[in-house]
Short mmCIF file of C-alpha atoms and ligand atoms in Angstrom, two decimals:
data_model
loop_
_atom_site.label_atom_id
_atom_site.label_comp_id
_atom_site.label_asym_id
_atom_site.label_seq_id
_atom_site.Cartn_x
_atom_site.Cartn_y
_atom_site.Cartn_z
CA MET Z 16 222.18 -29.41 220.75
CA ILE Z 17 225.16 -27.09 220.39
CA MET Z 18 227.70 -28.82 218.19
CA GLY Z 19 231.03 -29.54 219.78
CA SER Z 20 229.64 -29.20 223.28
CA ILE Z 21 229.68 -32.88 224.23
CA GLY Z 22 233.31 -32.78 225.35
CA SER Z 23 232.77 -29.73 227.54
CA ASN Z 24 229.50 -31.14 228.90
CA LEU Z 25 231.38 -34.30 229.89
CA GLN Z 26 233.96 -32.18 231.70
CA GLU Z 27 231.21 -30.34 233.58
CA VAL Z 28 229.46 -33.59 234.61
CA LYS Z 29 232.79 -34.98 235.85
CA ARG Z 30 233.33 -31.78 237.82
CA ARG Z 31 229.91 -32.29 239.46
CA ILE Z 32 230.77 -35.92 240.31
CA ASP Z 33 234.14 -34.86 241.73
CA ALA Z 34 232.51 -32.14 243.86
CA ALA Z 35 229.90 -34.57 245.24
CA CYS Z 36 232.66 -37.08 246.01
CA ALA Z 37 234.70 -34.40 247.78
CA ALA Z 38 231.64 -33.29 249.77
CA SER Z 39 231.06 -36.85 250.99
CA GLY Z 40 234.65 -37.98 251.49
CA ARG Z 41 234.66 -40.37 248.57
CA ASN Z 42 237.38 -41.06 246.05
CA ALA Z 43 236.23 -39.80 242.62
CA ASN Z 44 237.53 -42.92 240.88
CA THR Z 45 234.88 -45.02 242.67
CA VAL Z 46 232.11 -43.53 240.50
CA THR Z 47 231.69 -44.58 236.87
CA LEU Z 48 230.01 -42.19 234.46
CA LEU Z 49 227.56 -43.90 232.11
CA ALA Z 50 226.68 -41.60 229.18
CA VAL Z 51 223.03 -42.20 228.26
CA SER Z 52 222.91 -41.83 224.48
CA LYS Z 53 219.27 -42.84 223.84
CA THR Z 54 217.68 -40.86 220.96
CA PHE Z 55 221.10 -39.46 219.97
CA ASP Z 56 222.88 -40.83 216.93
CA GLY Z 57 226.13 -42.69 216.49
CA ALA Z 58 227.94 -39.45 215.66
CA ALA Z 59 227.17 -38.14 219.14
CA VAL Z 60 228.56 -41.35 220.67
CA ARG Z 61 231.69 -40.99 218.51
CA GLU Z 62 232.14 -37.44 219.72
CA ALA Z 63 231.84 -38.52 223.36
CA HIS Z 64 234.22 -41.43 222.71
CA ALA Z 65 236.75 -39.04 221.16
CA ALA Z 66 236.50 -36.99 224.38
CA GLY Z 67 237.43 -40.11 226.36
CA GLN Z 68 234.00 -41.50 227.34
CA ARG Z 69 233.80 -45.30 227.22
CA ALA Z 70 230.54 -46.51 228.87
CA PHE Z 71 227.21 -45.80 227.16
CA GLY Z 72 223.62 -46.49 228.19
CA GLU Z 73 220.70 -47.20 225.87
CA ASN Z 74 216.98 -47.65 226.59
CA TYR Z 75 215.45 -49.07 223.43
CA VAL Z 76 216.74 -52.39 222.15
CA GLN Z 77 216.18 -51.84 218.42
CA GLU Z 78 217.71 -48.35 218.46
CA ALA Z 79 220.66 -49.61 220.47
CA LEU Z 80 221.38 -52.59 218.20
CA ALA Z 81 221.54 -50.33 215.15
CA LYS Z 82 223.87 -47.94 216.97
CA ILE Z 83 226.12 -50.73 218.28
CA ASP Z 84 226.32 -52.09 214.73
CA GLY Z 85 227.19 -48.70 213.26
CA LEU Z 86 229.95 -48.24 215.85
CA ALA Z 87 231.43 -51.73 215.40
CA ASP Z 88 234.85 -50.23 214.63
CA LEU Z 89 234.97 -48.84 218.19
CA ARG Z 90 233.49 -51.95 219.86
CA ALA Z 91 236.66 -53.01 221.70
CA SER Z 92 236.81 -49.68 223.53
CA LEU Z 93 233.07 -49.23 224.18
CA GLU Z 94 230.95 -50.68 226.95
CA TRP Z 95 227.21 -50.93 226.22
CA HIS Z 96 224.64 -50.93 229.03
CA LEU Z 97 220.92 -51.60 228.56
CA ILE Z 98 219.07 -49.36 231.02
CA GLY Z 99 215.55 -49.56 229.55
CA PRO Z 100 212.86 -52.20 230.03
CA LEU Z 101 213.56 -55.60 228.51
CA GLN Z 102 210.87 -57.90 227.15
CA SER Z 103 211.42 -61.66 227.30
CA ASN Z 104 211.23 -62.01 223.53
CA LYS Z 105 214.12 -59.54 223.04
CA THR Z 106 216.67 -61.18 225.32
CA ARG Z 107 218.69 -62.98 222.63
CA PRO Z 108 220.05 -59.91 220.76
CA VAL Z 109 220.66 -58.24 224.11
CA ALA Z 110 222.62 -61.24 225.38
CA GLU Z 111 224.69 -61.12 222.19
CA ALA Z 112 225.34 -57.37 221.92
CA PHE Z 113 225.46 -55.76 225.37
CA ASP Z 114 227.97 -55.83 228.25
CA TRP Z 115 225.52 -54.92 231.03
CA VAL Z 116 221.74 -55.06 231.66
CA HIS Z 117 220.45 -52.86 234.53
CA THR Z 118 216.76 -53.68 234.34
CA ILE Z 119 216.34 -57.26 235.55
CA ASP Z 120 213.09 -57.41 237.55
CA ARG Z 121 212.18 -61.10 237.25
CA LEU Z 122 214.08 -64.37 237.27
CA LYS Z 123 212.91 -65.41 233.82
CA LEU Z 124 214.83 -62.55 232.18
CA ALA Z 125 218.08 -63.50 233.89
CA GLU Z 126 217.57 -67.18 233.05
CA ARG Z 127 217.03 -66.39 229.38
CA LEU Z 128 220.06 -64.07 229.23
CA ALA Z 129 222.20 -66.73 230.93
CA ALA Z 130 221.09 -69.35 228.41
CA GLN Z 131 221.61 -67.04 225.44
CA ARG Z 132 224.89 -65.32 226.34
CA PRO Z 133 227.43 -66.57 223.77
CA PRO Z 134 230.21 -68.66 225.36
CA GLY Z 135 232.93 -66.62 223.65
CA LEU Z 136 231.96 -63.43 225.47
CA PRO Z 137 232.64 -62.44 229.08
CA PRO Z 138 229.68 -62.94 231.46
CA LEU Z 139 226.85 -60.44 231.02
CA GLN Z 140 226.87 -58.06 234.00
CA LEU Z 141 223.46 -57.66 235.65
CA CYS Z 142 221.75 -55.25 238.00
CA LEU Z 143 218.30 -55.76 239.49
CA GLN Z 144 215.96 -52.80 239.04
CA VAL Z 145 214.17 -51.91 242.28
CA ASN Z 146 210.94 -49.90 242.42
CA ILE Z 147 212.39 -47.84 245.25
CA SER Z 148 209.73 -45.12 245.37
CA GLY Z 149 206.86 -47.63 245.19
CA GLU Z 150 205.35 -45.97 242.13
CA ALA Z 151 202.62 -48.06 240.53
CA SER Z 152 203.71 -46.94 237.04
CA LYS Z 153 207.39 -47.83 237.50
CA SER Z 154 208.97 -51.13 236.63
CA GLY Z 155 211.28 -52.86 239.05
CA VAL Z 156 211.00 -55.46 241.76
CA ALA Z 157 209.36 -54.40 245.03
CA PRO Z 158 211.88 -54.17 247.90
CA GLY Z 159 210.09 -56.98 249.74
CA GLU Z 160 210.58 -59.34 246.80
CA LEU Z 161 214.19 -58.32 246.18
CA PRO Z 162 216.06 -60.81 248.43
CA ALA Z 163 214.48 -63.88 246.83
CA LEU Z 164 215.17 -62.56 243.33
CA ALA Z 165 218.74 -61.51 244.14
CA HIS Z 166 219.66 -64.88 245.63
CA ALA Z 167 218.07 -66.73 242.70
CA VAL Z 168 219.89 -64.64 240.07
CA ALA Z 169 223.21 -64.88 241.92
CA ALA Z 170 222.82 -68.67 242.04
CA LEU Z 171 222.19 -69.17 238.31
CA PRO Z 172 224.58 -71.88 237.10
CA GLY Z 173 226.89 -71.70 234.10
CA GLY Z 174 228.79 -68.48 234.71
CA ARG Z 175 227.20 -66.65 231.77
CA VAL Z 176 225.70 -63.86 233.86
CA ARG Z 177 227.07 -62.10 236.94
CA LEU Z 178 224.91 -60.22 239.42
CA ARG Z 179 226.67 -56.91 240.19
CA GLY Z 180 224.13 -54.80 242.05
CA LEU Z 181 220.97 -52.75 242.10
CA MET Z 182 219.53 -49.99 239.95
CA ALA Z 183 216.69 -47.54 240.59
CA ILE Z 184 214.95 -44.54 239.07
CA PRO Z 185 213.55 -42.67 242.10
CA GLU Z 186 210.57 -40.38 241.88
CA PRO Z 187 211.88 -36.91 240.91
CA ALA Z 188 212.32 -34.44 243.76
CA ALA Z 189 213.60 -30.86 243.74
CA GLU Z 190 215.42 -30.66 247.07
CA LEU Z 191 218.74 -32.37 247.74
CA GLN Z 192 217.56 -33.96 250.99
CA ALA Z 193 214.41 -35.34 249.35
CA GLN Z 194 216.54 -36.67 246.49
CA ARG Z 195 218.89 -38.39 248.91
CA ALA Z 196 216.25 -40.46 250.73
CA PRO Z 197 215.45 -43.03 247.98
CA HIS Z 198 219.14 -43.33 247.08
CA ARG Z 199 219.92 -44.05 250.74
CA ALA Z 200 217.17 -46.69 250.73
CA LEU Z 201 218.67 -48.41 247.68
CA ALA Z 202 222.13 -48.38 249.28
CA ALA Z 203 220.65 -49.96 252.40
CA LEU Z 204 219.18 -52.77 250.28
CA VAL Z 205 222.61 -53.54 248.80
CA HIS Z 206 224.20 -53.58 252.27
CA ALA Z 207 221.47 -55.93 253.54
CA LEU Z 208 221.97 -58.34 250.61
CA ASN Z 209 225.74 -58.33 251.14
CA ALA Z 210 225.18 -59.07 254.84
CA GLN Z 211 223.23 -62.11 253.61
CA GLY Z 212 226.25 -63.39 251.73
CA LEU Z 213 226.03 -61.75 248.30
CA ALA Z 214 228.96 -59.74 246.94
CA LEU Z 215 227.33 -56.82 245.14
CA ASP Z 216 229.62 -53.93 244.18
CA THR Z 217 227.36 -51.76 242.02
CA LEU Z 218 224.77 -49.12 242.87
CA SER Z 219 223.40 -47.78 239.57
CA MET Z 220 221.69 -44.56 240.63
CA GLY Z 221 221.78 -40.86 239.82
CA MET Z 222 220.80 -39.02 236.64
CA SER Z 223 221.34 -35.47 235.30
CA ALA Z 224 219.08 -33.88 237.91
CA ASP Z 225 220.07 -35.81 241.02
CA LEU Z 226 223.58 -37.19 240.55
CA GLU Z 227 224.94 -35.27 243.56
CA ALA Z 228 222.36 -36.86 245.88
CA ALA Z 229 223.10 -40.30 244.45
CA VAL Z 230 226.89 -39.94 244.80
CA MET Z 231 226.52 -38.71 248.38
CA GLU Z 232 224.55 -41.89 249.14
CA GLY Z 233 227.09 -44.23 247.59
CA SER Z 234 226.30 -44.50 243.88
CA THR Z 235 229.05 -46.31 241.96
CA LEU Z 236 227.55 -45.64 238.53
CA VAL Z 237 225.61 -42.53 237.51
CA ARG Z 238 223.51 -42.62 234.33
CA VAL Z 239 223.65 -39.18 232.72
CA GLY Z 240 221.95 -38.26 229.45
CA SER Z 241 220.71 -34.72 228.93
CA ALA Z 242 223.57 -33.04 230.84
CA ILE Z 243 225.96 -34.59 228.29
CA PHE Z 244 224.05 -34.78 225.00
CA GLY Z 245 221.46 -32.02 225.49
CA ALA Z 246 217.67 -32.12 225.85
CA ARG Z 247 215.92 -35.01 224.12
CA ALA Z 248 213.27 -34.30 221.48
C1 PLP K 313 217.04 -41.50 230.19
C2 PLP K 313 217.56 -42.20 231.38
C3 PLP K 313 218.64 -41.68 232.12
C4 PLP K 313 219.28 -40.35 231.84
O1 PLP K 313 218.40 -39.31 232.17
P1 PLP K 313 218.88 -37.78 232.13
O2 PLP K 313 217.88 -37.11 232.99
O3 PLP K 313 218.81 -37.36 230.71
O4 PLP K 313 220.24 -37.72 232.68
C5 PLP K 313 219.11 -42.43 233.19
N1 PLP K 313 218.57 -43.62 233.51
C6 PLP K 313 217.54 -44.14 232.83
C7 PLP K 313 216.98 -45.45 233.23
C8 PLP K 313 216.99 -43.44 231.76
O5 PLP K 313 215.94 -43.96 231.10
#
């Protein structure tokens, strides 16, 4: 990684988001940039924070907890999102330390997070991960099982978790049109759930390689790692 480049990389990613918004008639302030800091250290997060970035995504619970701890002095102005797989036995520290979890793919996880979210904190914001490309190796709920899960999570009592939307990691594709198809499919799933009475406002989709396609299809939150922090080891 070239030192001092995080600020300029952030500017370039925002320029790409703005261009994709302009190309699709969207207002640029409807897309949140989540900086994916997995494998990068707290100093990199500090540098991005100094450049104005506030929302950060992490994949690995243990790595994230250490980083969140080391950046405790910035906690009030940071938002931490878990975007990697979550095991049932790791829900408690996640419920205590994070603001968002994007990878809910079964009711049990949401139930545990709801039970474990400390009362003094705002509700934990949740997205359901959908296996939108139908890849056997990918986690996420199958589209056919999504409505039942979404209604069950939205109906959890107690107000400790709030269902915000859907997240997906589509199969990589080189061409813009091929990239757009799975993002369009995820957007259609959100619209269908809202037509059934839910009030989802978040589409977590788009990464370094396909953020334009995702924004054109309605992404409200792009998760960008390597284009900000550099290639991962
Ligand atoms: C690593 C990761 C990203 C960021 O990927 P880049 O290609 O580096 O932008 C986004 N979402 C998830 C779920 C990831 O694991």
